[in-house]
mmCIF file of C-alpha atoms in Angstrom:
data_model
loop_
_atom_site.group_PDB
_atom_site.id
_atom_site.type_symbol
_atom_site.label_atom_id
_atom_site.label_comp_id
_atom_site.label_asym_id
_atom_site.label_seq_id
_atom_site.Cartn_x
_atom_site.Cartn_y
_atom_site.Cartn_z
ATOM 1 C CA MET B 244 -117.764 -139.076 -63.884
ATOM 2 C CA THR B 245 -117.114 -141.487 -67.031
ATOM 3 C CA SER B 246 -116.507 -140.199 -70.466
ATOM 4 C CA THR B 247 -120.053 -140.911 -71.399
ATOM 5 C CA GLN B 248 -121.606 -139.076 -68.637
ATOM 6 C CA ARG B 249 -122.809 -135.501 -69.283
ATOM 7 C CA PRO B 250 -122.712 -133.042 -66.731
ATOM 8 C CA SER B 251 -125.600 -131.820 -65.121
ATOM 9 C CA PRO B 252 -126.845 -128.354 -66.031
ATOM 10 C CA ALA B 253 -126.094 -126.963 -62.616
ATOM 11 C CA LYS B 254 -122.854 -128.388 -62.823
ATOM 12 C CA THR B 255 -121.901 -126.890 -66.015
ATOM 13 C CA ARG B 256 -122.898 -123.366 -64.738
ATOM 14 C CA ILE B 257 -120.910 -123.890 -61.870
ATOM 15 C CA THR B 258 -117.546 -125.000 -63.787
ATOM 16 C CA SER B 259 -118.423 -122.047 -66.254
ATOM 17 C CA ARG B 260 -118.009 -119.806 -63.596
ATOM 18 C CA ILE B 261 -114.972 -121.139 -62.161
ATOM 19 C CA VAL B 262 -113.411 -121.093 -65.563
ATOM 20 C CA ALA B 263 -114.089 -117.367 -66.063
ATOM 21 C CA THR B 264 -113.450 -116.686 -62.314
ATOM 22 C CA ALA B 265 -109.866 -118.202 -62.197
ATOM 23 C CA LEU B 266 -109.129 -117.009 -65.713
ATOM 24 C CA VAL B 267 -110.899 -113.732 -65.390
ATOM 25 C CA THR B 268 -107.851 -112.293 -66.598
ATOM 26 C CA GLY B 269 -106.582 -115.286 -68.032
ATOM 27 C CA LEU B 270 -106.776 -119.011 -68.575
ATOM 28 C CA ALA B 271 -109.882 -120.932 -68.369
ATOM 29 C CA GLY B 272 -110.609 -124.332 -67.167
ATOM 30 C CA LEU B 273 -109.511 -124.295 -63.565
ATOM 31 C CA ALA B 274 -112.184 -127.063 -62.727
ATOM 32 C CA GLY B 275 -112.006 -129.449 -59.858
ATOM 33 C CA LEU B 276 -110.856 -126.367 -57.634
ATOM 34 C CA THR B 277 -112.996 -125.082 -54.847
ATOM 35 C CA GLY B 278 -115.888 -123.125 -56.075
ATOM 36 C CA LEU B 279 -117.117 -119.472 -55.067
ATOM 37 C CA ALA B 280 -119.460 -120.742 -52.690
ATOM 38 C CA GLY B 281 -117.011 -123.067 -51.283
ATOM 39 C CA GLN B 282 -118.107 -126.398 -52.885
ATOM 40 C CA SER B 283 -115.828 -128.721 -54.728
ATOM 41 C CA VAL B 284 -116.748 -128.763 -58.368
ATOM 42 C CA ALA B 285 -116.425 -131.664 -60.969
ATOM 43 C CA ALA B 286 -114.778 -130.831 -64.164
ATOM 44 C CA PRO B 287 -116.297 -131.733 -67.470
ATOM 45 C CA THR B 288 -114.580 -134.985 -68.725
ATOM 46 C CA ALA B 289 -111.572 -134.375 -71.179
ATOM 47 C CA SER B 290 -113.299 -135.128 -74.273
ATOM 48 C CA ALA B 291 -115.795 -132.607 -73.665
ATOM 49 C CA ALA B 292 -113.358 -129.853 -74.663
ATOM 50 C CA SER B 293 -111.297 -131.907 -77.211
ATOM 51 C CA PRO B 294 -110.650 -130.119 -80.465
ATOM 52 C CA THR B 295 -112.259 -131.730 -83.235
ATOM 53 C CA PRO B 296 -109.402 -133.605 -85.099
ATOM 54 C CA ALA B 297 -108.429 -131.600 -88.357
ATOM 55 C CA THR B 298 -110.395 -132.740 -91.120
ATOM 56 C CA ALA B 299 -110.861 -130.091 -93.896
ATOM 57 C CA SER B 300 -110.506 -131.174 -97.185
ATOM 58 C CA ALA B 301 -107.178 -131.192 -98.746
ATOM 59 C CA LYS B 302 -108.520 -129.311 -101.702
ATOM 60 C CA GLU B 303 -110.364 -126.576 -99.209
ATOM 61 C CA SER B 304 -108.247 -123.396 -99.054
ATOM 62 C CA PRO B 305 -106.765 -121.946 -95.558
ATOM 63 C CA ARG B 306 -109.098 -118.989 -95.713
ATOM 64 C CA THR B 307 -111.938 -120.803 -96.566
ATOM 65 C CA ALA B 308 -111.274 -123.385 -93.673
ATOM 66 C CA LEU B 309 -110.628 -120.495 -91.294
ATOM 67 C CA ARG B 310 -114.000 -118.593 -92.278
ATOM 68 C CA LYS B 311 -115.950 -121.616 -91.745
ATOM 69 C CA ASP B 312 -114.378 -122.150 -88.321
ATOM 70 C CA VAL B 313 -114.976 -118.576 -87.403
ATOM 71 C CA ASP B 314 -118.611 -119.042 -88.429
ATOM 72 C CA ALA B 315 -119.077 -122.065 -86.142
ATOM 73 C CA ILE B 316 -117.750 -120.097 -83.257
ATOM 74 C CA THR B 317 -120.249 -117.399 -83.944
ATOM 75 C CA ARG B 318 -123.013 -120.151 -84.261
ATOM 76 C CA THR B 319 -122.479 -120.845 -80.514
ATOM 77 C CA GLY B 320 -123.546 -117.403 -79.222
ATOM 78 C CA SER B 321 -120.431 -115.253 -79.809
ATOM 79 C CA VAL B 322 -121.118 -111.680 -80.447
ATOM 80 C CA GLY B 323 -117.999 -110.885 -82.459
ATOM 81 C CA VAL B 324 -115.324 -113.674 -83.798
ATOM 82 C CA ILE B 325 -112.110 -112.235 -85.499
ATOM 83 C CA ALA B 326 -109.049 -114.725 -86.268
ATOM 84 C CA GLN B 327 -106.081 -114.687 -88.151
ATOM 85 C CA SER B 328 -103.727 -117.665 -89.038
ATOM 86 C CA SER B 329 -100.095 -117.222 -90.125
ATOM 87 C CA GLY B 330 -97.705 -119.545 -91.698
ATOM 88 C CA PRO B 331 -95.617 -120.968 -94.784
ATOM 89 C CA ARG B 332 -98.699 -120.574 -96.710
ATOM 90 C CA GLY B 333 -99.384 -117.182 -96.198
ATOM 91 C CA HIS B 334 -101.496 -114.882 -93.778
ATOM 92 C CA TYR B 335 -105.186 -115.143 -93.428
ATOM 93 C CA SER B 336 -107.899 -113.407 -91.638
ATOM 94 C CA ALA B 337 -111.625 -113.710 -91.050
ATOM 95 C CA ALA B 338 -114.176 -112.072 -89.228
ATOM 96 C CA ALA B 339 -117.884 -112.747 -88.164
ATOM 97 C CA GLY B 340 -120.706 -111.201 -86.188
ATOM 98 C CA VAL B 341 -120.685 -107.599 -84.889
ATOM 99 C CA ALA B 342 -118.247 -105.281 -83.293
ATOM 100 C CA ASP B 343 -120.849 -103.242 -81.721
ATOM 101 C CA THR B 344 -124.630 -104.246 -80.890
ATOM 102 C CA THR B 345 -125.986 -100.939 -81.037
ATOM 103 C CA THR B 346 -124.563 -99.759 -84.418
ATOM 104 C CA ARG B 347 -124.443 -103.156 -85.812
ATOM 105 C CA GLU B 348 -120.891 -102.193 -87.180
ATOM 106 C CA ARG B 349 -119.388 -105.506 -88.309
ATOM 107 C CA ALA B 350 -116.611 -107.080 -86.623
ATOM 108 C CA ARG B 351 -113.360 -106.406 -88.424
ATOM 109 C CA ALA B 352 -109.914 -108.389 -88.514
ATOM 110 C CA GLY B 353 -107.881 -105.112 -87.453
ATOM 111 C CA ASP B 354 -110.244 -104.506 -84.501
ATOM 112 C CA ARG B 355 -108.564 -103.968 -80.901
ATOM 113 C CA PHE B 356 -109.693 -106.205 -78.011
ATOM 114 C CA ARG B 357 -108.657 -106.890 -74.342
ATOM 115 C CA ILE B 358 -106.484 -110.311 -74.379
ATOM 116 C CA GLY B 359 -106.867 -110.727 -70.457
ATOM 117 C CA SER B 360 -104.518 -113.085 -69.527
ATOM 118 C CA ALA B 361 -102.448 -113.275 -72.770
ATOM 119 C CA THR B 362 -100.931 -110.442 -70.867
ATOM 120 C CA LYS B 363 -99.047 -112.998 -68.743
ATOM 121 C CA THR B 364 -96.716 -113.991 -71.483
ATOM 122 C CA PHE B 365 -95.811 -110.296 -72.261
ATOM 123 C CA VAL B 366 -94.972 -109.852 -68.602
ATOM 124 C CA SER B 367 -93.196 -113.207 -68.013
ATOM 125 C CA THR B 368 -90.948 -112.386 -71.213
ATOM 126 C CA VAL B 369 -89.751 -109.097 -69.537
ATOM 127 C CA MET B 370 -89.251 -110.869 -66.404
ATOM 128 C CA LEU B 371 -86.918 -113.404 -68.334
ATOM 129 C CA GLN B 372 -85.178 -110.722 -70.371
ATOM 130 C CA LEU B 373 -84.256 -109.522 -66.878
ATOM 131 C CA VAL B 374 -83.149 -112.865 -65.947
ATOM 132 C CA GLY B 375 -81.119 -113.042 -68.942
ATOM 133 C CA GLU B 376 -79.427 -109.618 -67.931
ATOM 134 C CA GLY B 377 -78.467 -111.172 -64.615
ATOM 135 C CA ARG B 378 -80.995 -108.349 -62.666
ATOM 136 C CA VAL B 379 -82.961 -111.067 -61.572
ATOM 137 C CA SER B 380 -82.911 -114.705 -60.823
ATOM 138 C CA LEU B 381 -85.726 -117.241 -60.906
ATOM 139 C CA ASP B 382 -84.647 -118.511 -57.565
ATOM 140 C CA ASP B 383 -85.093 -114.691 -55.751
ATOM 141 C CA THR B 384 -87.774 -115.145 -53.302
ATOM 142 C CA VAL B 385 -90.600 -112.744 -53.452
ATOM 143 C CA ASP B 386 -89.736 -111.122 -49.830
ATOM 144 C CA GLY B 387 -86.406 -110.705 -51.231
ATOM 145 C CA TRP B 388 -88.016 -107.982 -53.566
ATOM 146 C CA LEU B 389 -91.047 -107.071 -52.023
ATOM 147 C CA PRO B 390 -90.298 -107.631 -47.870
ATOM 148 C CA GLY B 391 -93.562 -108.243 -46.087
ATOM 149 C CA VAL B 392 -95.709 -108.033 -49.074
ATOM 150 C CA VAL B 393 -96.885 -111.457 -48.938
ATOM 151 C CA SER B 394 -97.448 -112.401 -45.464
ATOM 152 C CA GLY B 395 -100.092 -113.196 -42.672
ATOM 153 C CA ASN B 396 -102.612 -116.305 -42.730
ATOM 154 C CA GLY B 397 -100.031 -118.870 -43.571
ATOM 155 C CA ASN B 398 -98.641 -116.911 -46.708
ATOM 156 C CA ASP B 399 -94.695 -116.271 -46.419
ATOM 157 C CA GLY B 400 -93.086 -114.307 -49.568
ATOM 158 C CA ARG B 401 -89.768 -115.787 -47.953
ATOM 159 C CA HIS B 402 -90.702 -119.178 -49.479
ATOM 160 C CA ILE B 403 -92.047 -118.353 -52.856
ATOM 161 C CA THR B 404 -89.692 -118.035 -55.911
ATOM 162 C CA VAL B 405 -89.962 -115.670 -59.125
ATOM 163 C CA ARG B 406 -89.972 -119.040 -60.895
ATOM 164 C CA GLN B 407 -93.024 -120.358 -58.851
ATOM 165 C CA LEU B 408 -94.930 -117.094 -59.465
ATOM 166 C CA LEU B 409 -94.408 -117.271 -63.243
ATOM 167 C CA GLN B 410 -95.202 -121.213 -63.253
ATOM 168 C CA HIS B 411 -98.308 -120.937 -61.041
ATOM 169 C CA THR B 412 -96.820 -123.471 -58.349
ATOM 170 C CA SER B 413 -96.874 -120.672 -55.764
ATOM 171 C CA GLY B 414 -99.801 -121.889 -53.771
ATOM 172 C CA LEU B 415 -101.153 -118.380 -53.532
ATOM 173 C CA TYR B 416 -105.089 -117.731 -53.270
ATOM 174 C CA ASP B 417 -106.215 -116.160 -56.777
ATOM 175 C CA TYR B 418 -107.344 -112.984 -55.606
ATOM 176 C CA THR B 419 -109.925 -112.737 -58.625
ATOM 177 C CA ALA B 420 -112.118 -115.600 -56.722
ATOM 178 C CA ASP B 421 -112.920 -112.724 -54.059
ATOM 179 C CA PHE B 422 -113.304 -109.886 -56.473
ATOM 180 C CA PRO B 423 -116.783 -109.184 -57.304
ATOM 181 C CA GLU B 424 -115.975 -106.727 -59.755
ATOM 182 C CA MET B 425 -114.989 -109.547 -61.848
ATOM 183 C CA THR B 426 -117.546 -111.935 -61.068
ATOM 184 C CA THR B 427 -120.907 -110.512 -60.486
ATOM 185 C CA ALA B 428 -122.779 -107.740 -62.488
ATOM 186 C CA ASN B 429 -123.646 -105.448 -59.565
ATOM 187 C CA GLY B 430 -119.664 -105.654 -58.369
ATOM 188 C CA PHE B 431 -118.719 -104.751 -61.806
ATOM 189 C CA GLN B 432 -121.032 -101.788 -62.192
ATOM 190 C CA ALA B 433 -119.890 -100.585 -58.632
ATOM 191 C CA ASP B 434 -116.164 -100.830 -59.350
ATOM 192 C CA ARG B 435 -115.669 -100.805 -63.124
ATOM 193 C CA TYR B 436 -113.821 -97.291 -62.891
ATOM 194 C CA THR B 437 -112.357 -98.151 -59.728
ATOM 195 C CA THR B 438 -108.349 -97.343 -59.701
ATOM 196 C CA TRP B 439 -106.554 -100.745 -57.750
ATOM 197 C CA THR B 440 -102.998 -100.532 -56.509
ATOM 198 C CA PRO B 441 -101.175 -103.951 -57.069
ATOM 199 C CA GLU B 442 -100.740 -104.224 -53.152
ATOM 200 C CA GLN B 443 -104.567 -103.986 -52.929
ATOM 201 C CA LEU B 444 -105.005 -107.036 -55.301
ATOM 202 C CA VAL B 445 -102.321 -108.828 -53.108
ATOM 203 C CA ALA B 446 -103.914 -108.004 -50.093
ATOM 204 C CA ILE B 447 -107.016 -109.544 -51.272
ATOM 205 C CA ALA B 448 -105.343 -112.827 -52.007
ATOM 206 C CA THR B 449 -103.649 -112.833 -48.556
ATOM 207 C CA ARG B 450 -106.578 -112.648 -46.571
ATOM 208 C CA HIS B 451 -106.893 -116.088 -47.625
ATOM 209 C CA LYS B 452 -104.733 -119.174 -46.606
ATOM 210 C CA PRO B 453 -102.559 -120.516 -49.412
ATOM 211 C CA ASN B 454 -103.557 -123.336 -51.451
ATOM 212 C CA PHE B 455 -100.583 -125.473 -50.712
ATOM 213 C CA ALA B 456 -97.160 -124.979 -49.879
ATOM 214 C CA PRO B 457 -94.927 -123.416 -52.575
ATOM 215 C CA GLY B 458 -93.707 -125.619 -55.359
ATOM 216 C CA THR B 459 -95.614 -128.698 -54.158
ATOM 217 C CA ASN B 460 -98.685 -128.455 -56.662
ATOM 218 C CA TRP B 461 -99.923 -126.169 -59.643
ATOM 219 C CA ALA B 462 -102.790 -123.870 -59.442
ATOM 220 C CA TYR B 463 -103.496 -120.839 -61.678
ATOM 221 C CA ALA B 464 -103.770 -117.566 -59.675
ATOM 222 C CA ASN B 465 -103.736 -114.196 -61.024
ATOM 223 C CA THR B 466 -102.134 -112.929 -57.869
ATOM 224 C CA ASN B 467 -98.626 -114.590 -59.031
ATOM 225 C CA TYR B 468 -98.483 -112.077 -61.972
ATOM 226 C CA VAL B 469 -99.321 -109.019 -60.239
ATOM 227 C CA LEU B 470 -96.545 -109.860 -57.839
ATOM 228 C CA ALA B 471 -94.411 -110.383 -60.864
ATOM 229 C CA GLY B 472 -95.333 -106.807 -62.223
ATOM 230 C CA MET B 473 -94.282 -105.426 -58.769
ATOM 231 C CA ILE B 474 -90.818 -107.185 -58.782
ATOM 232 C CA ILE B 475 -90.435 -105.927 -62.339
ATOM 233 C CA GLU B 476 -91.072 -102.160 -61.140
ATOM 234 C CA LYS B 477 -88.710 -102.852 -58.196
ATOM 235 C CA ALA B 478 -85.961 -104.364 -60.331
ATOM 236 C CA THR B 479 -85.959 -101.690 -63.367
ATOM 237 C CA GLY B 480 -87.553 -98.425 -61.465
ATOM 238 C CA HIS B 481 -90.161 -98.551 -64.328
ATOM 239 C CA SER B 482 -93.831 -99.995 -64.051
ATOM 240 C CA TRP B 483 -94.067 -103.313 -65.891
ATOM 241 C CA GLN B 484 -96.229 -101.388 -68.711
ATOM 242 C CA GLN B 485 -93.485 -99.198 -69.598
ATOM 243 C CA GLU B 486 -90.945 -102.321 -69.745
ATOM 244 C CA VAL B 487 -93.386 -104.189 -71.807
ATOM 245 C CA THR B 488 -93.615 -101.013 -74.111
ATOM 246 C CA ARG B 489 -90.113 -100.573 -74.263
ATOM 247 C CA ARG B 490 -88.720 -103.986 -74.598
ATOM 248 C CA ILE B 491 -91.287 -105.730 -76.780
ATOM 249 C CA ILE B 492 -94.247 -103.311 -78.250
ATOM 250 C CA HIS B 493 -91.957 -100.807 -79.879
ATOM 251 C CA PRO B 494 -89.096 -103.048 -80.956
ATOM 252 C CA LEU B 495 -91.742 -105.386 -82.774
ATOM 253 C CA GLY B 496 -93.438 -102.499 -84.179
ATOM 254 C CA LEU B 497 -96.941 -103.894 -82.416
ATOM 255 C CA ARG B 498 -98.769 -100.391 -83.299
ATOM 256 C CA ASN B 499 -102.045 -101.751 -82.043
ATOM 257 C CA THR B 500 -100.839 -103.168 -78.580
ATOM 258 C CA LEU B 501 -101.022 -101.222 -75.780
ATOM 259 C CA ALA B 502 -100.352 -101.696 -71.831
ATOM 260 C CA PRO B 503 -102.927 -99.285 -70.207
ATOM 261 C CA THR B 504 -102.518 -98.274 -66.525
ATOM 262 C CA THR B 505 -106.017 -96.743 -65.649
ATOM 263 C CA GLN B 506 -107.498 -95.696 -69.175
ATOM 264 C CA PRO B 507 -110.876 -97.428 -68.901
ATOM 265 C CA ARG B 508 -111.456 -96.924 -72.876
ATOM 266 C CA ILE B 509 -110.003 -98.692 -76.064
ATOM 267 C CA PRO B 510 -108.924 -96.278 -78.413
ATOM 268 C CA GLY B 511 -109.422 -96.720 -82.070
ATOM 269 C CA PRO B 512 -111.758 -99.268 -83.747
ATOM 270 C CA HIS B 513 -112.356 -102.166 -81.259
ATOM 271 C CA LEU B 514 -114.649 -104.792 -80.286
ATOM 272 C CA ARG B 515 -117.097 -104.185 -77.657
ATOM 273 C CA GLY B 516 -117.469 -106.789 -75.049
ATOM 274 C CA TYR B 517 -120.564 -108.090 -73.695
ATOM 275 C CA SER B 518 -121.639 -110.390 -70.355
ATOM 276 C CA ASN B 519 -124.341 -110.843 -67.870
ATOM 277 C CA PHE B 520 -121.689 -112.574 -65.224
ATOM 278 C CA TYR B 521 -122.691 -115.693 -65.250
ATOM 279 C CA GLY B 522 -126.534 -114.931 -65.104
ATOM 280 C CA THR B 523 -126.070 -112.407 -62.114
ATOM 281 C CA GLY B 524 -127.510 -109.628 -64.302
ATOM 282 C CA GLU B 525 -128.783 -108.740 -67.622
ATOM 283 C CA THR B 526 -126.265 -108.709 -70.433
ATOM 284 C CA MET B 527 -124.654 -105.394 -70.562
ATOM 285 C CA ASP B 528 -121.848 -103.729 -72.332
ATOM 286 C CA VAL B 529 -118.605 -104.166 -70.080
ATOM 287 C CA THR B 530 -116.027 -102.635 -72.444
ATOM 288 C CA ASP B 531 -115.005 -99.751 -70.694
ATOM 289 C CA LEU B 532 -112.971 -101.014 -67.589
ATOM 290 C CA ASN B 533 -110.050 -99.404 -65.200
ATOM 291 C CA PRO B 534 -107.416 -102.039 -66.299
ATOM 292 C CA SER B 535 -105.643 -101.937 -62.908
ATOM 293 C CA ALA B 536 -108.240 -104.158 -61.707
ATOM 294 C CA ALA B 537 -106.465 -106.630 -63.785
ATOM 295 C CA GLY B 538 -103.103 -105.356 -63.799
ATOM 296 C CA ALA B 539 -99.791 -107.213 -65.054
ATOM 297 C CA ALA B 540 -102.290 -110.375 -64.721
ATOM 298 C CA GLY B 541 -104.403 -109.232 -67.838
ATOM 299 C CA ALA B 542 -104.827 -105.405 -68.576
ATOM 300 C CA MET B 543 -103.378 -105.314 -72.236
ATOM 301 C CA VAL B 544 -105.446 -104.717 -75.289
ATOM 302 C CA SER B 545 -104.207 -105.555 -78.639
ATOM 303 C CA THR B 546 -105.246 -107.410 -82.108
ATOM 304 C CA THR B 547 -105.084 -110.560 -83.650
ATOM 305 C CA GLY B 548 -101.997 -109.407 -86.244
ATOM 306 C CA ASP B 549 -99.964 -108.192 -83.418
ATOM 307 C CA LEU B 550 -100.519 -111.070 -80.950
ATOM 308 C CA SER B 551 -99.479 -113.337 -83.961
ATOM 309 C CA ARG B 552 -96.354 -111.173 -84.518
ATOM 310 C CA PHE B 553 -95.474 -111.270 -80.924
ATOM 311 C CA TYR B 554 -95.783 -114.955 -80.481
ATOM 312 C CA SER B 555 -93.547 -115.532 -83.918
ATOM 313 C CA ALA B 556 -90.930 -113.132 -82.525
ATOM 314 C CA LEU B 557 -90.869 -115.009 -78.733
ATOM 315 C CA LEU B 558 -90.838 -118.517 -80.326
ATOM 316 C CA GLY B 559 -88.555 -117.596 -82.929
ATOM 317 C CA GLY B 560 -86.128 -116.851 -80.613
ATOM 318 C CA ARG B 561 -86.159 -112.885 -81.034
ATOM 319 C CA LEU B 562 -87.093 -111.793 -77.458
ATOM 320 C CA LEU B 563 -85.198 -113.742 -75.261
ATOM 321 C CA ARG B 564 -81.924 -115.722 -75.092
ATOM 322 C CA PRO B 565 -81.903 -119.453 -75.643
ATOM 323 C CA ALA B 566 -81.551 -120.246 -71.767
ATOM 324 C CA GLN B 567 -84.303 -118.245 -70.856
ATOM 325 C CA LEU B 568 -87.052 -119.202 -73.615
ATOM 326 C CA SER B 569 -85.975 -122.922 -72.929
ATOM 327 C CA ALA B 570 -86.942 -122.147 -69.273
ATOM 328 C CA MET B 571 -90.117 -120.454 -70.444
ATOM 329 C CA LYS B 572 -90.941 -123.614 -72.403
ATOM 330 C CA THR B 573 -89.988 -125.833 -69.399
ATOM 331 C CA THR B 574 -93.670 -127.095 -68.480
ATOM 332 C CA VAL B 575 -95.312 -128.849 -65.319
ATOM 333 C CA ARG B 576 -98.552 -131.132 -65.695
ATOM 334 C CA ALA B 577 -101.620 -128.423 -65.056
ATOM 335 C CA GLU B 578 -104.456 -130.647 -64.572
ATOM 336 C CA GLY B 579 -106.530 -127.527 -63.604
ATOM 337 C CA LEU B 580 -106.787 -126.488 -67.092
ATOM 338 C CA ASP B 581 -107.849 -129.915 -68.461
ATOM 339 C CA ALA B 582 -111.671 -128.958 -68.744
ATOM 340 C CA VAL B 583 -110.384 -126.625 -71.683
ATOM 341 C CA TRP B 584 -107.246 -127.731 -72.995
ATOM 342 C CA PRO B 585 -107.180 -131.489 -72.022
ATOM 343 C CA GLY B 586 -103.499 -132.550 -71.475
ATOM 344 C CA ALA B 587 -102.168 -129.246 -70.817
ATOM 345 C CA ARG B 588 -99.144 -128.406 -69.283
ATOM 346 C CA TYR B 589 -97.618 -124.841 -68.181
ATOM 347 C CA GLY B 590 -94.423 -123.225 -68.270
ATOM 348 C CA LEU B 591 -93.173 -119.685 -67.485
ATOM 349 C CA GLY B 592 -96.199 -117.673 -68.879
ATOM 350 C CA LEU B 593 -96.887 -120.023 -71.649
ATOM 351 C CA GLN B 594 -98.996 -123.371 -71.807
ATOM 352 C CA GLU B 595 -98.374 -126.072 -74.088
ATOM 353 C CA VAL B 596 -101.409 -128.041 -75.267
ATOM 354 C CA PRO B 597 -101.387 -131.299 -77.406
ATOM 355 C CA LEU B 598 -102.553 -131.479 -81.165
ATOM 356 C CA SER B 599 -105.109 -133.823 -82.787
ATOM 357 C CA CYS B 600 -102.244 -134.384 -85.782
ATOM 358 C CA GLY B 601 -99.554 -135.302 -83.126
ATOM 359 C CA GLY B 602 -96.988 -132.691 -81.219
ATOM 360 C CA SER B 603 -98.292 -129.850 -79.437
ATOM 361 C CA TYR B 604 -98.699 -125.993 -79.759
ATOM 362 C CA TYR B 605 -97.974 -122.998 -77.217
ATOM 363 C CA THR B 606 -100.490 -120.522 -76.259
ATOM 364 C CA HIS B 607 -101.974 -118.679 -73.440
ATOM 365 C CA GLY B 608 -105.512 -118.037 -73.136
ATOM 366 C CA GLY B 609 -106.982 -114.936 -71.838
ATOM 367 C CA ASP B 610 -110.516 -113.998 -70.507
ATOM 368 C CA ILE B 611 -111.924 -110.755 -69.093
ATOM 369 C CA PRO B 612 -115.243 -109.754 -68.789
ATOM 370 C CA GLY B 613 -116.634 -109.611 -72.224
ATOM 371 C CA PHE B 614 -113.425 -110.563 -74.007
ATOM 372 C CA SER B 615 -112.004 -113.967 -74.645
ATOM 373 C CA THR B 616 -108.685 -114.599 -76.447
ATOM 374 C CA ARG B 617 -107.187 -117.906 -77.776
ATOM 375 C CA SER B 618 -104.016 -118.729 -79.813
ATOM 376 C CA GLY B 619 -101.705 -121.196 -80.869
ATOM 377 C CA ALA B 620 -97.988 -121.163 -82.235
ATOM 378 C CA SER B 621 -95.680 -124.000 -83.113
ATOM 379 C CA ALA B 622 -92.468 -124.386 -81.367
ATOM 380 C CA ASP B 623 -90.364 -122.451 -83.764
ATOM 381 C CA GLY B 624 -93.026 -119.717 -84.150
ATOM 382 C CA ARG B 625 -93.378 -120.078 -87.749
ATOM 383 C CA ARG B 626 -97.245 -121.112 -87.805
ATOM 384 C CA VAL B 627 -99.293 -118.663 -85.564
ATOM 385 C CA VAL B 628 -102.991 -118.677 -85.042
ATOM 386 C CA VAL B 629 -105.128 -116.288 -82.802
ATOM 387 C CA VAL B 630 -108.948 -115.924 -82.445
ATOM 388 C CA ALA B 631 -110.842 -113.368 -80.287
ATOM 389 C CA THR B 632 -114.447 -113.304 -79.266
ATOM 390 C CA THR B 633 -116.689 -111.264 -77.521
ATOM 391 C CA GLY B 634 -119.952 -112.105 -75.520
ATOM 392 C CA ASP B 635 -120.343 -114.990 -72.777
ATOM 393 C CA THR B 636 -118.877 -118.524 -73.556
ATOM 394 C CA ALA B 637 -121.735 -120.987 -73.974
ATOM 395 C CA PRO B 638 -122.217 -122.890 -70.764
ATOM 396 C CA ASP B 639 -122.129 -126.187 -72.588
ATOM 397 C CA GLN B 640 -118.503 -125.646 -73.596
ATOM 398 C CA SER B 641 -119.510 -125.226 -77.415
ATOM 399 C CA THR B 642 -117.850 -121.864 -77.621
ATOM 400 C CA GLU B 643 -114.651 -123.515 -76.316
ATOM 401 C CA LYS B 644 -114.629 -126.513 -78.386
ATOM 402 C CA ALA B 645 -115.258 -124.264 -81.549
ATOM 403 C CA LYS B 646 -112.460 -122.007 -80.639
ATOM 404 C CA ASN B 647 -109.988 -125.207 -79.919
ATOM 405 C CA ALA B 648 -110.892 -126.709 -83.250
ATOM 406 C CA LEU B 649 -110.047 -123.411 -85.082
ATOM 407 C CA VAL B 650 -106.624 -123.534 -83.586
ATOM 408 C CA ASP B 651 -105.832 -127.147 -83.952
ATOM 409 C CA ARG B 652 -106.931 -127.315 -87.634
ATOM 410 C CA ALA B 653 -105.222 -124.398 -88.734
ATOM 411 C CA LEU B 654 -102.036 -125.386 -87.123
ATOM 412 C CA CYS B 655 -102.465 -129.276 -88.243
ATOM 413 C CA ALA B 656 -103.182 -127.835 -91.812
ATOM 414 C CA SER B 657 -100.065 -125.960 -91.735
ATOM 415 C CA GLY B 658 -98.016 -128.490 -90.575
ATOM 416 C CA GLY B 659 -98.586 -128.915 -87.003
ATOM 417 C CA LYS B 660 -95.559 -129.500 -84.736
#
């Protein structure tokens, strides 16, 4: 497909489904992988999801620009949208749409939401803290910490390292691609309150052969972070939720951030999520969900303000020692993300994405049924923008393009690189 060709409606629907499945707890855009029905899917061209270059008027205030971009996302069909931009020119928030379609209560800047795979950056940060303390090595094998957990059907934890888990170069199958709770309306309804153990989620993945030999390629797999969470527990004697809370949430004062275990409801003011699961059912309220289905790959809840503070602290060097932060920011090419982030690279729980004004920003996308999170932070953490949306992403990728444009414009307007 050339840059002037438009994907057919059928291909667009399939690609959107792959995006949300492979990212279900996390990142969208794993185009070019094998679809749920086993067919190979062509990705939209890179230009299809490229952010519009930052062209806001020099006289337009950051607050006005953010408001316009939030409204643009709402026009693509999102139910609720909230965003925050922080930088040298100040902190600005904007919200549009509704938090609840029944009460018609407006979305508010401080509302909580499910952050999906943005959870992975928190988990990777804890793992890298353990590395800095000498309690874990990035070269340790999965089997060394979890004997026999990854085995069978060509899977072998003896040859997969902690680094490969965090970088998505393990080759392991993504369990969410064989997990009806995250991909179909009926599956979600049947299991939305089910408690899953990490071992059960990994077992779903190891029923399948690996995608490639460890370290030879890149492919996003939520299975990797489920295993990372298990290793954190083995190394510390505490669950990944406890360690994230003790090491990150409490020290940074992230009062609206939660790392739940099995609690299906989001406490306090929050956005409600809605989805029709890629047309497999009627649009439903999917807010209540036992987060064990996502685990260390995507169970957390937060706000735009708390996520901004987290990214600022992380990239500003307040959470990791220089060697570990450098390791986190050392990236490999991640072609599977090009459908949403053209030119994307992936480090250890952190993406690097090109900016239209030059340079790049760091981020980690997050998608879980009904909720989507996008963000961007400068390399030094001084400039951060976070946007959260509810409802399904438009199949023509207009929602993704509008979210990326918001992030790109906010960062470029505040100095970019």
